[in-house]
PDB file of C-alpha atoms in Angstrom:
ATOM      1  CA  UNK A 222       5.760 -46.225  -0.978  1.00  0.00           C
ATOM      2  CA  UNK A 223       5.270 -47.808   2.660  1.00  0.00           C
ATOM      3  CA  UNK A 224       4.035 -45.456   4.477  1.00  0.00           C
ATOM      4  CA  UNK A 225       1.389 -42.880   3.637  1.00  0.00           C
ATOM      5  CA  UNK A 226       2.303 -39.620   3.885  1.00  0.00           C
ATOM      6  CA  UNK A 227      -0.069 -37.065   6.235  1.00  0.00           C
ATOM      7  CA  UNK A 228      -1.679 -33.577   5.857  1.00  0.00           C
ATOM      8  CA  UNK A 229      -1.874 -31.698   9.786  1.00  0.00           C
ATOM      9  CA  UNK A 230      -1.172 -29.060  11.232  1.00  0.00           C
ATOM     10  CA  UNK A 231       1.796 -28.152  12.478  1.00  0.00           C
ATOM     11  CA  UNK A 232       2.307 -25.895  15.179  1.00  0.00           C
ATOM     12  CA  UNK A 233       6.115 -24.355  17.284  1.00  0.00           C
ATOM     13  CA  UNK A 234       6.185 -28.136  18.095  1.00  0.00           C
ATOM     14  CA  UNK A 235       7.439 -28.952  14.663  1.00  0.00           C
ATOM     15  CA  UNK A 236      10.544 -26.639  14.330  1.00  0.00           C
ATOM     16  CA  UNK A 237      12.960 -28.298  14.069  1.00  0.00           C
ATOM     17  CA  UNK A 238      11.522 -30.752  11.686  1.00  0.00           C
ATOM     18  CA  UNK A 239      10.553 -26.992   9.668  1.00  0.00           C
ATOM     19  CA  UNK A 240      14.108 -26.029  10.133  1.00  0.00           C
ATOM     20  CA  UNK A 241      15.073 -29.217   8.548  1.00  0.00           C
ATOM     21  CA  UNK A 242      12.961 -28.798   5.274  1.00  0.00           C
ATOM     22  CA  UNK A 243      13.988 -25.251   4.773  1.00  0.00           C
ATOM     23  CA  UNK A 244      17.388 -25.921   5.437  1.00  0.00           C
ATOM     24  CA  UNK A 245      17.589 -28.555   2.662  1.00  0.00           C
ATOM     25  CA  UNK A 246      15.330 -26.104   0.516  1.00  0.00           C
ATOM     26  CA  UNK A 247      17.047 -22.480   1.217  1.00  0.00           C
ATOM     27  CA  UNK A 248      20.447 -22.566   3.140  1.00  0.00           C
ATOM     28  CA  UNK A 249      20.731 -19.045   2.566  1.00  0.00           C
ATOM     29  CA  UNK A 250      18.280 -17.820   3.769  1.00  0.00           C
ATOM     30  CA  UNK A 251      18.248 -20.152   6.712  1.00  0.00           C
ATOM     31  CA  UNK A 252      21.735 -20.623   8.457  1.00  0.00           C
ATOM     32  CA  UNK A 253      21.495 -18.089  10.763  1.00  0.00           C
ATOM     33  CA  UNK A 254      19.623 -18.419  13.438  1.00  0.00           C
ATOM     34  CA  UNK A 255      17.369 -20.713  12.140  1.00  0.00           C
ATOM     35  CA  UNK A 256      14.689 -21.121  15.390  1.00  0.00           C
ATOM     36  CA  UNK A 257      14.715 -17.684  16.539  1.00  0.00           C
ATOM     37  CA  UNK A 258      14.021 -16.442  13.092  1.00  0.00           C
ATOM     38  CA  UNK A 259      10.952 -18.780  12.545  1.00  0.00           C
ATOM     39  CA  UNK A 260       9.759 -18.327  16.096  1.00  0.00           C
ATOM     40  CA  UNK A 261      10.237 -14.673  15.408  1.00  0.00           C
ATOM     41  CA  UNK A 262       8.399 -15.082  12.183  1.00  0.00           C
ATOM     42  CA  UNK A 263       5.676 -17.536  13.407  1.00  0.00           C
ATOM     43  CA  UNK A 264       4.959 -15.670  16.861  1.00  0.00           C
ATOM     44  CA  UNK A 265       5.585 -12.083  16.667  1.00  0.00           C
ATOM     45  CA  UNK A 266       4.220 -10.626  14.080  1.00  0.00           C
ATOM     46  CA  UNK A 267       0.151 -11.351  14.121  1.00  0.00           C
ATOM     47  CA  UNK A 268      -2.780 -10.792  16.269  1.00  0.00           C
ATOM     48  CA  UNK A 269      -3.680 -15.009  16.382  1.00  0.00           C
ATOM     49  CA  UNK A 270      -0.771 -18.194  15.537  1.00  0.00           C
ATOM     50  CA  UNK A 271      -0.082 -18.530  12.176  1.00  0.00           C
ATOM     51  CA  UNK A 272      -1.830 -21.899  10.587  1.00  0.00           C
ATOM     52  CA  UNK A 273       0.595 -24.054   9.290  1.00  0.00           C
ATOM     53  CA  UNK A 274       0.171 -26.881   7.310  1.00  0.00           C
ATOM     54  CA  UNK A 275       2.407 -29.150   7.588  1.00  0.00           C
ATOM     55  CA  UNK A 276       2.737 -32.644   4.912  1.00  0.00           C
ATOM     56  CA  UNK A 277       4.481 -35.937   6.802  1.00  0.00           C
ATOM     57  CA  UNK A 278       6.420 -39.095   5.815  1.00  0.00           C
ATOM     58  CA  UNK A 279       8.133 -41.159   8.300  1.00  0.00           C
ATOM     59  CA  UNK A 280       8.275 -38.654  10.625  1.00  0.00           C
ATOM     60  CA  UNK A 281      10.034 -36.570   8.677  1.00  0.00           C
ATOM     61  CA  UNK A 282       8.435 -32.912   6.814  1.00  0.00           C
ATOM     62  CA  UNK A 283       8.468 -32.604   3.312  1.00  0.00           C
ATOM     63  CA  UNK A 284       5.387 -29.866   2.259  1.00  0.00           C
ATOM     64  CA  UNK A 285       4.804 -26.722   4.341  1.00  0.00           C
ATOM     65  CA  UNK A 286       3.087 -23.655   3.698  1.00  0.00           C
ATOM     66  CA  UNK A 287       2.107 -21.250   6.343  1.00  0.00           C
ATOM     67  CA  UNK A 288      -1.299 -18.638   6.745  1.00  0.00           C
ATOM     68  CA  UNK A 289      -0.148 -15.381   8.618  1.00  0.00           C
ATOM     69  CA  UNK A 290      -3.213 -13.729  10.108  1.00  0.00           C
ATOM     70  CA  UNK A 291      -3.394 -10.254   9.229  1.00  0.00           C
ATOM     71  CA  UNK A 292      -6.320  -7.197   9.725  1.00  0.00           C
ATOM     72  CA  UNK A 293      -6.380  -5.241   6.740  1.00  0.00           C
ATOM     73  CA  UNK A 294      -8.300  -1.966   6.949  1.00  0.00           C
ATOM     74  CA  UNK A 295     -10.453  -2.090   4.120  1.00  0.00           C
ATOM     75  CA  UNK A 296     -11.524   1.296   3.537  1.00  0.00           C
ATOM     76  CA  UNK A 297     -11.705   2.347   7.539  1.00  0.00           C
ATOM     77  CA  UNK A 298     -13.956  -1.307   8.159  1.00  0.00           C
ATOM     78  CA  UNK A 299     -11.047  -3.543   9.404  1.00  0.00           C
ATOM     79  CA  UNK A 300     -11.099  -6.954   8.441  1.00  0.00           C
ATOM     80  CA  UNK A 301      -9.506 -10.467   9.405  1.00  0.00           C
ATOM     81  CA  UNK A 302      -7.033 -12.181   6.118  1.00  0.00           C
ATOM     82  CA  UNK A 303      -4.284 -14.112   5.533  1.00  0.00           C
ATOM     83  CA  UNK A 304      -0.754 -14.122   4.089  1.00  0.00           C
ATOM     84  CA  UNK A 305       0.168 -16.631   2.441  1.00  0.00           C
ATOM     85  CA  UNK A 306       3.340 -17.417   2.406  1.00  0.00           C
ATOM     86  CA  UNK A 307       6.785 -20.157   2.093  1.00  0.00           C
ATOM     87  CA  UNK A 308       5.396 -23.262  -0.204  1.00  0.00           C
ATOM     88  CA  UNK A 309       7.473 -25.489  -0.507  1.00  0.00           C
ATOM     89  CA  UNK A 310       7.386 -29.127  -1.437  1.00  0.00           C
ATOM     90  CA  UNK A 311      10.680 -31.602  -1.018  1.00  0.00           C
ATOM     91  CA  UNK A 312      11.653 -32.828  -4.266  1.00  0.00           C
ATOM     92  CA  UNK A 313      12.632 -35.775  -3.146  1.00  0.00           C
ATOM     93  CA  UNK A 314       8.249 -36.702  -3.052  1.00  0.00           C
ATOM     94  CA  UNK A 315       7.154 -34.270  -5.694  1.00  0.00           C
ATOM     95  CA  UNK A 316       6.452 -37.395  -6.981  1.00  0.00           C
ATOM     96  CA  UNK A 317       3.940 -38.769  -4.185  1.00  0.00           C
ATOM     97  CA  UNK A 318       3.127 -34.770  -3.010  1.00  0.00           C
ATOM     98  CA  UNK A 319       2.306 -31.477  -4.650  1.00  0.00           C
ATOM     99  CA  UNK A 320       2.156 -28.562  -3.154  1.00  0.00           C
ATOM    100  CA  UNK A 321      -2.015 -28.047  -3.693  1.00  0.00           C
ATOM    101  CA  UNK A 322      -2.432 -30.752  -1.128  1.00  0.00           C
ATOM    102  CA  UNK A 323       0.084 -28.283   1.400  1.00  0.00           C
ATOM    103  CA  UNK A 324      -2.170 -25.163   0.641  1.00  0.00           C
ATOM    104  CA  UNK A 325      -5.690 -26.701   0.093  1.00  0.00           C
ATOM    105  CA  UNK A 326      -5.022 -28.452   3.849  1.00  0.00           C
ATOM    106  CA  UNK A 327      -4.016 -24.346   5.160  1.00  0.00           C
ATOM    107  CA  UNK A 328      -7.476 -22.900   2.694  1.00  0.00           C
ATOM    108  CA  UNK A 329      -9.691 -24.835   5.181  1.00  0.00           C
ATOM    109  CA  UNK A 330      -7.558 -23.875   8.448  1.00  0.00           C
ATOM    110  CA  UNK A 331      -8.371 -20.013   7.096  1.00  0.00           C
ATOM    111  CA  UNK A 332     -11.879 -20.851   5.864  1.00  0.00           C
ATOM    112  CA  UNK A 333     -12.439 -22.125   9.433  1.00  0.00           C
ATOM    113  CA  UNK A 334     -10.731 -18.646  11.176  1.00  0.00           C
ATOM    114  CA  UNK A 335     -13.348 -16.705   9.499  1.00  0.00           C
ATOM    115  CA  UNK A 336     -10.520 -15.241   6.947  1.00  0.00           C
ATOM    116  CA  UNK A 337     -11.953 -13.046   4.134  1.00  0.00           C
ATOM    117  CA  UNK A 338      -8.810 -13.348   1.539  1.00  0.00           C
ATOM    118  CA  UNK A 339      -5.528 -14.580   1.234  1.00  0.00           C
ATOM    119  CA  UNK A 340      -3.262 -12.329   0.377  1.00  0.00           C
ATOM    120  CA  UNK A 341       0.843 -13.465  -1.098  1.00  0.00           C
ATOM    121  CA  UNK A 342       3.468 -11.789  -2.937  1.00  0.00           C
ATOM    122  CA  UNK A 343       4.283 -15.701  -5.071  1.00  0.00           C
ATOM    123  CA  UNK A 344       7.532 -15.675  -6.801  1.00  0.00           C
ATOM    124  CA  UNK A 345       8.168 -16.333 -10.932  1.00  0.00           C
ATOM    125  CA  UNK A 346       7.915 -19.925 -10.051  1.00  0.00           C
ATOM    126  CA  UNK A 347       4.965 -20.025  -8.702  1.00  0.00           C
ATOM    127  CA  UNK A 348       2.334 -17.249  -9.431  1.00  0.00           C
ATOM    128  CA  UNK A 349       0.939 -19.429 -12.265  1.00  0.00           C
ATOM    129  CA  UNK A 350       0.721 -22.568 -10.686  1.00  0.00           C
ATOM    130  CA  UNK A 351      -1.672 -20.105  -8.358  1.00  0.00           C
ATOM    131  CA  UNK A 352      -3.387 -18.356 -10.963  1.00  0.00           C
ATOM    132  CA  UNK A 353      -3.834 -21.273 -13.155  1.00  0.00           C
ATOM    133  CA  UNK A 354      -4.709 -24.685 -10.744  1.00  0.00           C
ATOM    134  CA  UNK A 355      -5.658 -22.566  -7.406  1.00  0.00           C
ATOM    135  CA  UNK A 356      -7.865 -19.963  -8.643  1.00  0.00           C
ATOM    136  CA  UNK A 357      -5.725 -17.182  -6.871  1.00  0.00           C
ATOM    137  CA  UNK A 358      -6.910 -14.143  -8.415  1.00  0.00           C
ATOM    138  CA  UNK A 359      -4.236 -11.420  -9.766  1.00  0.00           C
ATOM    139  CA  UNK A 360      -3.842  -8.294  -8.198  1.00  0.00           C
ATOM    140  CA  UNK A 361      -1.147  -7.185 -10.290  1.00  0.00           C
ATOM    141  CA  UNK A 362       1.870  -7.314 -11.354  1.00  0.00           C
ATOM    142  CA  UNK A 363       3.912  -4.537 -10.758  1.00  0.00           C
ATOM    143  CA  UNK A 364       7.525  -2.959 -11.205  1.00  0.00           C
ATOM    144  CA  UNK A 365       9.176  -0.811  -7.707  1.00  0.00           C
ATOM    145  CA  UNK A 366       9.669   2.281  -9.064  1.00  0.00           C
ATOM    146  CA  UNK A 367      13.926   3.487  -8.752  1.00  0.00           C
ATOM    147  CA  UNK A 368      15.312   6.847  -8.646  1.00  0.00           C
ATOM    148  CA  UNK A 369      18.995   8.227  -8.602  1.00  0.00           C
ATOM    149  CA  UNK A 370      20.077  10.211  -5.308  1.00  0.00           C
ATOM    150  CA  UNK A 371      20.209  13.973  -5.478  1.00  0.00           C
ATOM    151  CA  UNK A 372      21.974  16.582  -4.025  1.00  0.00           C
ATOM    152  CA  UNK A 373      20.829  17.241  -0.279  1.00  0.00           C
ATOM    153  CA  UNK A 374      17.464  18.658  -0.309  1.00  0.00           C
ATOM    154  CA  UNK A 375      16.352  21.153   2.709  1.00  0.00           C
ATOM    155  CA  UNK A 376      13.703  19.588   5.032  1.00  0.00           C
ATOM    156  CA  UNK A 377      11.795  20.756   8.456  1.00  0.00           C
ATOM    157  CA  UNK A 378      12.908  17.605  10.020  1.00  0.00           C
ATOM    158  CA  UNK A 379      15.497  15.559  10.595  1.00  0.00           C
ATOM    159  CA  UNK A 380      16.088  11.694  11.962  1.00  0.00           C
ATOM    160  CA  UNK A 381      17.246   9.527  14.664  1.00  0.00           C
ATOM    161  CA  UNK A 382      18.067   6.877  15.385  1.00  0.00           C
ATOM    162  CA  UNK A 383      15.308   4.987  16.947  1.00  0.00           C
ATOM    163  CA  UNK A 384      14.974   3.963  20.652  1.00  0.00           C
ATOM    164  CA  UNK A 385      12.606   1.991  22.542  1.00  0.00           C
ATOM    165  CA  UNK A 386      11.387   5.019  24.022  1.00  0.00           C
ATOM    166  CA  UNK A 387      10.098   6.437  20.907  1.00  0.00           C
ATOM    167  CA  UNK A 388       7.804   4.322  20.550  1.00  0.00           C
ATOM    168  CA  UNK A 389       6.216   5.562  24.167  1.00  0.00           C
ATOM    169  CA  UNK A 390       6.281   8.862  22.745  1.00  0.00           C
ATOM    170  CA  UNK A 391       4.828   8.757  19.134  1.00  0.00           C
ATOM    171  CA  UNK A 392       1.198   8.572  19.531  1.00  0.00           C
ATOM    172  CA  UNK A 393       0.371   6.296  16.401  1.00  0.00           C
ATOM    173  CA  UNK A 394      -1.834   8.298  13.502  1.00  0.00           C
ATOM    174  CA  UNK A 395      -4.796   6.518  12.289  1.00  0.00           C
ATOM    175  CA  UNK A 396      -4.665   6.259   8.901  1.00  0.00           C
ATOM    176  CA  UNK A 397      -7.328   8.643   7.224  1.00  0.00           C
ATOM    177  CA  UNK A 398      -6.877   7.347   3.489  1.00  0.00           C
ATOM    178  CA  UNK A 399      -9.759   5.392   2.509  1.00  0.00           C
ATOM    179  CA  UNK A 400      -7.936   3.132   0.935  1.00  0.00           C
ATOM    180  CA  UNK A 401      -6.813  -0.648   1.562  1.00  0.00           C
ATOM    181  CA  UNK A 402      -4.125  -1.159   3.882  1.00  0.00           C
ATOM    182  CA  UNK A 403      -2.103  -3.230   6.461  1.00  0.00           C
ATOM    183  CA  UNK A 404      -3.247  -2.252   9.470  1.00  0.00           C
ATOM    184  CA  UNK A 405      -0.240  -1.414  12.067  1.00  0.00           C
ATOM    185  CA  UNK A 406       0.608  -0.235  15.581  1.00  0.00           C
ATOM    186  CA  UNK A 407       3.292   0.797  17.717  1.00  0.00           C
ATOM    187  CA  UNK A 408       3.661  -3.118  18.479  1.00  0.00           C
ATOM    188  CA  UNK A 409       4.024  -4.069  14.868  1.00  0.00           C
ATOM    189  CA  UNK A 410       6.625  -1.515  13.538  1.00  0.00           C
ATOM    190  CA  UNK A 411       8.648  -2.682  16.749  1.00  0.00           C
ATOM    191  CA  UNK A 412       8.829  -6.621  16.545  1.00  0.00           C
ATOM    192  CA  UNK A 413       8.825  -6.138  12.566  1.00  0.00           C
ATOM    193  CA  UNK A 414      10.974  -3.839  11.980  1.00  0.00           C
ATOM    194  CA  UNK A 415      13.303  -2.676  15.435  1.00  0.00           C
ATOM    195  CA  UNK A 416      13.506  -6.375  16.652  1.00  0.00           C
ATOM    196  CA  UNK A 417      14.202  -7.780  13.634  1.00  0.00           C
ATOM    197  CA  UNK A 418      16.652 -10.890  15.003  1.00  0.00           C
ATOM    198  CA  UNK A 419      18.468  -9.962  11.759  1.00  0.00           C
ATOM    199  CA  UNK A 420      19.083  -6.096  12.594  1.00  0.00           C
ATOM    200  CA  UNK A 421      17.911  -5.964   8.229  1.00  0.00           C
ATOM    201  CA  UNK A 422      16.840  -2.188   9.226  1.00  0.00           C
ATOM    202  CA  UNK A 423      17.723   1.190   9.525  1.00  0.00           C
ATOM    203  CA  UNK A 424      15.121   2.591  12.018  1.00  0.00           C
ATOM    204  CA  UNK A 425      15.465   6.503  12.383  1.00  0.00           C
ATOM    205  CA  UNK A 426      12.564   8.715  14.708  1.00  0.00           C
ATOM    206  CA  UNK A 427      10.804  11.158  12.680  1.00  0.00           C
ATOM    207  CA  UNK A 428      11.445  14.569  14.461  1.00  0.00           C
ATOM    208  CA  UNK A 429      11.132  18.684  14.576  1.00  0.00           C
ATOM    209  CA  UNK A 430      14.732  20.809  14.661  1.00  0.00           C
ATOM    210  CA  UNK A 431      12.737  23.462  16.101  1.00  0.00           C
ATOM    211  CA  UNK A 432      10.861  21.316  18.956  1.00  0.00           C
ATOM    212  CA  UNK A 433      12.945  17.974  18.641  1.00  0.00           C
ATOM    213  CA  UNK A 434       8.765  16.496  19.107  1.00  0.00           C
ATOM    214  CA  UNK A 435       8.783  12.768  17.902  1.00  0.00           C
ATOM    215  CA  UNK A 436       6.531  13.086  14.770  1.00  0.00           C
ATOM    216  CA  UNK A 437       6.811   9.550  13.019  1.00  0.00           C
ATOM    217  CA  UNK A 438       8.757   6.287  12.059  1.00  0.00           C
ATOM    218  CA  UNK A 439      10.547   6.087   8.523  1.00  0.00           C
ATOM    219  CA  UNK A 440      12.279   2.454   8.405  1.00  0.00           C
ATOM    220  CA  UNK A 441      15.024   1.957   5.470  1.00  0.00           C
ATOM    221  CA  UNK A 442      17.398  -0.656   4.283  1.00  0.00           C
ATOM    222  CA  UNK A 443      21.077  -0.853   2.448  1.00  0.00           C
ATOM    223  CA  UNK A 444      20.567  -3.919  -0.212  1.00  0.00           C
ATOM    224  CA  UNK A 445      24.088  -5.490  -0.994  1.00  0.00           C
ATOM    225  CA  UNK A 446      25.623  -1.778  -0.250  1.00  0.00           C
ATOM    226  CA  UNK A 447      23.964  -0.359  -3.073  1.00  0.00           C
ATOM    227  CA  UNK A 448      20.499   0.060  -3.689  1.00  0.00           C
ATOM    228  CA  UNK A 449      18.398   1.635  -0.598  1.00  0.00           C
ATOM    229  CA  UNK A 450      14.961   0.951   0.086  1.00  0.00           C
ATOM    230  CA  UNK A 451      12.293   2.890   1.667  1.00  0.00           C
ATOM    231  CA  UNK A 452      10.356   0.266   3.377  1.00  0.00           C
ATOM    232  CA  UNK A 453       7.170   1.910   5.510  1.00  0.00           C
ATOM    233  CA  UNK A 454       6.789   4.847   7.391  1.00  0.00           C
ATOM    234  CA  UNK A 455       4.296   6.569   9.532  1.00  0.00           C
ATOM    235  CA  UNK A 456       3.803  10.084  10.179  1.00  0.00           C
ATOM    236  CA  UNK A 457       1.991  12.808  11.796  1.00  0.00           C
ATOM    237  CA  UNK A 458       0.408  15.201   9.327  1.00  0.00           C
ATOM    238  CA  UNK A 459       2.975  17.592  10.141  1.00  0.00           C
ATOM    239  CA  UNK A 460       4.780  15.824   7.836  1.00  0.00           C
ATOM    240  CA  UNK A 461       4.455  15.167   4.134  1.00  0.00           C
ATOM    241  CA  UNK A 462       5.313  12.176   1.447  1.00  0.00           C
ATOM    242  CA  UNK A 463       8.190  14.955   0.384  1.00  0.00           C
ATOM    243  CA  UNK A 464       9.543  15.034   3.716  1.00  0.00           C
ATOM    244  CA  UNK A 465      10.134  11.677   3.715  1.00  0.00           C
ATOM    245  CA  UNK A 466      11.647  11.459   0.824  1.00  0.00           C
ATOM    246  CA  UNK A 467      14.441  14.172   1.060  1.00  0.00           C
ATOM    247  CA  UNK A 468      14.939  12.783   4.571  1.00  0.00           C
ATOM    248  CA  UNK A 469      15.353   8.986   3.313  1.00  0.00           C
ATOM    249  CA  UNK A 470      17.177  10.819  -0.217  1.00  0.00           C
ATOM    250  CA  UNK A 471      19.117  12.154   2.107  1.00  0.00           C
ATOM    251  CA  UNK A 472      20.292   9.146   4.390  1.00  0.00           C
ATOM    252  CA  UNK A 473      21.503   7.442   0.982  1.00  0.00           C
ATOM    253  CA  UNK A 474      23.062  10.121  -0.052  1.00  0.00           C
ATOM    254  CA  UNK A 475      25.479  10.268   3.276  1.00  0.00           C
ATOM    255  CA  UNK A 476      26.206   6.568   2.947  1.00  0.00           C
ATOM    256  CA  UNK A 477      26.953   6.672  -0.767  1.00  0.00           C
ATOM    257  CA  UNK A 478      24.215   4.619  -2.480  1.00  0.00           C
ATOM    258  CA  UNK A 479      23.171   6.157  -5.475  1.00  0.00           C
ATOM    259  CA  UNK A 480      19.998   4.127  -6.216  1.00  0.00           C
ATOM    260  CA  UNK A 481      16.182   4.654  -3.650  1.00  0.00           C
ATOM    261  CA  UNK A 482      14.244   1.760  -4.925  1.00  0.00           C
ATOM    262  CA  UNK A 483      10.891   1.691  -3.434  1.00  0.00           C
ATOM    263  CA  UNK A 484       7.031   0.268  -4.441  1.00  0.00           C
ATOM    264  CA  UNK A 485       5.345   2.381  -6.327  1.00  0.00           C
ATOM    265  CA  UNK A 486       1.460   1.105  -5.126  1.00  0.00           C
ATOM    266  CA  UNK A 487       0.372   4.934  -3.079  1.00  0.00           C
ATOM    267  CA  UNK A 488      -0.712   7.110  -5.244  1.00  0.00           C
ATOM    268  CA  UNK A 489      -0.098  10.023  -3.162  1.00  0.00           C
ATOM    269  CA  UNK A 490       3.539   8.966  -2.044  1.00  0.00           C
ATOM    270  CA  UNK A 491       4.283   8.227  -5.943  1.00  0.00           C
ATOM    271  CA  UNK A 492       3.423  11.671  -6.791  1.00  0.00           C
ATOM    272  CA  UNK A 493       5.435  13.629  -4.193  1.00  0.00           C
ATOM    273  CA  UNK A 494       8.393  11.191  -6.271  1.00  0.00           C
ATOM    274  CA  UNK A 495       7.314  12.551  -9.049  1.00  0.00           C
ATOM    275  CA  UNK A 496       7.751  15.821  -8.205  1.00  0.00           C
ATOM    276  CA  UNK A 497      11.212  15.507  -6.415  1.00  0.00           C
ATOM    277  CA  UNK A 498      12.998  13.622  -9.166  1.00  0.00           C
ATOM    278  CA  UNK A 499      13.098  14.901 -12.309  1.00  0.00           C
ATOM    279  CA  UNK A 500      14.013  10.785 -14.112  1.00  0.00           C
ATOM    280  CA  UNK A 501      12.404   7.690 -12.479  1.00  0.00           C
ATOM    281  CA  UNK A 502      12.688   3.643 -14.036  1.00  0.00           C
ATOM    282  CA  UNK A 503      11.097   0.523 -13.591  1.00  0.00           C
ATOM    283  CA  UNK A 504      12.957  -2.014 -11.430  1.00  0.00           C
ATOM    284  CA  UNK A 505      12.402  -5.455 -10.614  1.00  0.00           C
ATOM    285  CA  UNK A 506       8.877  -7.008 -10.705  1.00  0.00           C
ATOM    286  CA  UNK A 507       6.710  -8.117  -7.358  1.00  0.00           C
ATOM    287  CA  UNK A 508       3.519 -10.264  -7.594  1.00  0.00           C
ATOM    288  CA  UNK A 509       0.477  -9.430  -5.963  1.00  0.00           C
ATOM    289  CA  UNK A 510      -1.866 -12.086  -5.616  1.00  0.00           C
ATOM    290  CA  UNK A 511      -5.493 -13.002  -3.521  1.00  0.00           C
ATOM    291  CA  UNK A 512      -7.154 -16.269  -3.074  1.00  0.00           C
ATOM    292  CA  UNK A 513     -10.669 -15.160  -1.158  1.00  0.00           C
ATOM    293  CA  UNK A 514     -12.354 -17.401   0.870  1.00  0.00           C
ATOM    294  CA  UNK A 515     -15.473 -15.905   1.966  1.00  0.00           C
ATOM    295  CA  UNK A 516     -17.673 -15.777  -1.659  1.00  0.00           C
ATOM    296  CA  UNK A 517     -20.405 -13.643  -0.526  1.00  0.00           C
ATOM    297  CA  UNK A 518     -17.288 -10.988   0.850  1.00  0.00           C
ATOM    298  CA  UNK A 519     -15.627 -11.830  -2.747  1.00  0.00           C
ATOM    299  CA  UNK A 520     -19.300 -11.113  -4.165  1.00  0.00           C
ATOM    300  CA  UNK A 521     -19.509  -7.327  -3.145  1.00  0.00           C
ATOM    301  CA  UNK A 522     -16.270  -6.577  -3.099  1.00  0.00           C
ATOM    302  CA  UNK A 523     -13.753  -7.816  -5.881  1.00  0.00           C
ATOM    303  CA  UNK A 524     -13.424  -5.026  -8.319  1.00  0.00           C
ATOM    304  CA  UNK A 525     -11.695  -3.111  -5.203  1.00  0.00           C
ATOM    305  CA  UNK A 526     -10.252  -5.304  -4.086  1.00  0.00           C
ATOM    306  CA  UNK A 527      -8.308  -6.268  -7.289  1.00  0.00           C
ATOM    307  CA  UNK A 528      -7.913  -2.796  -8.279  1.00  0.00           C
ATOM    308  CA  UNK A 529      -4.110  -1.811  -7.351  1.00  0.00           C
ATOM    309  CA  UNK A 530      -4.940   1.526  -6.968  1.00  0.00           C
ATOM    310  CA  UNK A 531      -7.542   0.730  -4.041  1.00  0.00           C
ATOM    311  CA  UNK A 532      -3.886  -0.027  -2.163  1.00  0.00           C
ATOM    312  CA  UNK A 533      -1.306   1.229  -0.298  1.00  0.00           C
ATOM    313  CA  UNK A 534       1.136  -1.463  -0.265  1.00  0.00           C
ATOM    314  CA  UNK A 535       4.758  -0.410   1.791  1.00  0.00           C
ATOM    315  CA  UNK A 536       7.807  -2.729   1.045  1.00  0.00           C
ATOM    316  CA  UNK A 537       7.275  -3.946   4.364  1.00  0.00           C
ATOM    317  CA  UNK A 538       4.200  -5.991   4.202  1.00  0.00           C
ATOM    318  CA  UNK A 539       6.362  -8.653   1.765  1.00  0.00           C
ATOM    319  CA  UNK A 540       8.587 -10.873   3.712  1.00  0.00           C
ATOM    320  CA  UNK A 541      11.094 -10.961   0.544  1.00  0.00           C
ATOM    321  CA  UNK A 542      12.507  -7.129   2.250  1.00  0.00           C
TER     322      UNK A 542
END
């Protein structure tokens, strides 16, 4: 190669070149309003700007990796972490550039930002590279739990399509469980689901039948017209996990969706599922990994972080859903 490959920090100014790389690599995912989608992904879902590592050759982006700053509720303490996604190198340049060169640059940026660790859900082609070469730690490789919809279930609550004013009316509840989970907010729910640029989700307000009081938010998704996903929810103490299941079951039943799928990483929600349905089965696999960036934090907390039973992970935490 006559010219040198440059690895540098990227920004929103590089969006056109980044999208060109994505369209070469993932045309099925980046053919609908790609610039709007990229800006939403990188500007609306975090409290800080995303950390972008770019590999560039002759002013052409040939490698990309992104870390999205996030706040995690770690047993009641809010800590700064990152969500790693979209690791890609143009196939035409893979002899001259490895994905590790691109990701290592991003890891250095994350360390400078004082992130404790990065988490991610690498696909089956990439997770072993992260584990064996990049020294990511496996938290779990788990399957979704799937159930078949059953007859309509009685519930003291109902769901109605979410509207803007519902966010103002709802007093966003604090999570009381001493677990590890993404620190959520009204703004996050609004941007992540309600204002999704491709309108992928069915967003609902949870209301009490007697008072019409707004008691929570429920996000569902119909996948390929055949499977219902329970994506995320937030609720007050009046609404139980069993109520969430009943509301979801009844919605999918009404839409003639026979299969419901969800991540079984919240133990209390899993118990409610098992008490509602006689039969369950395992669905598709998800790889969940973390890369520690702070050695002191790792030495003190790795055992807790690497125990999947300590986590509460809704499907919506992953960019795959």
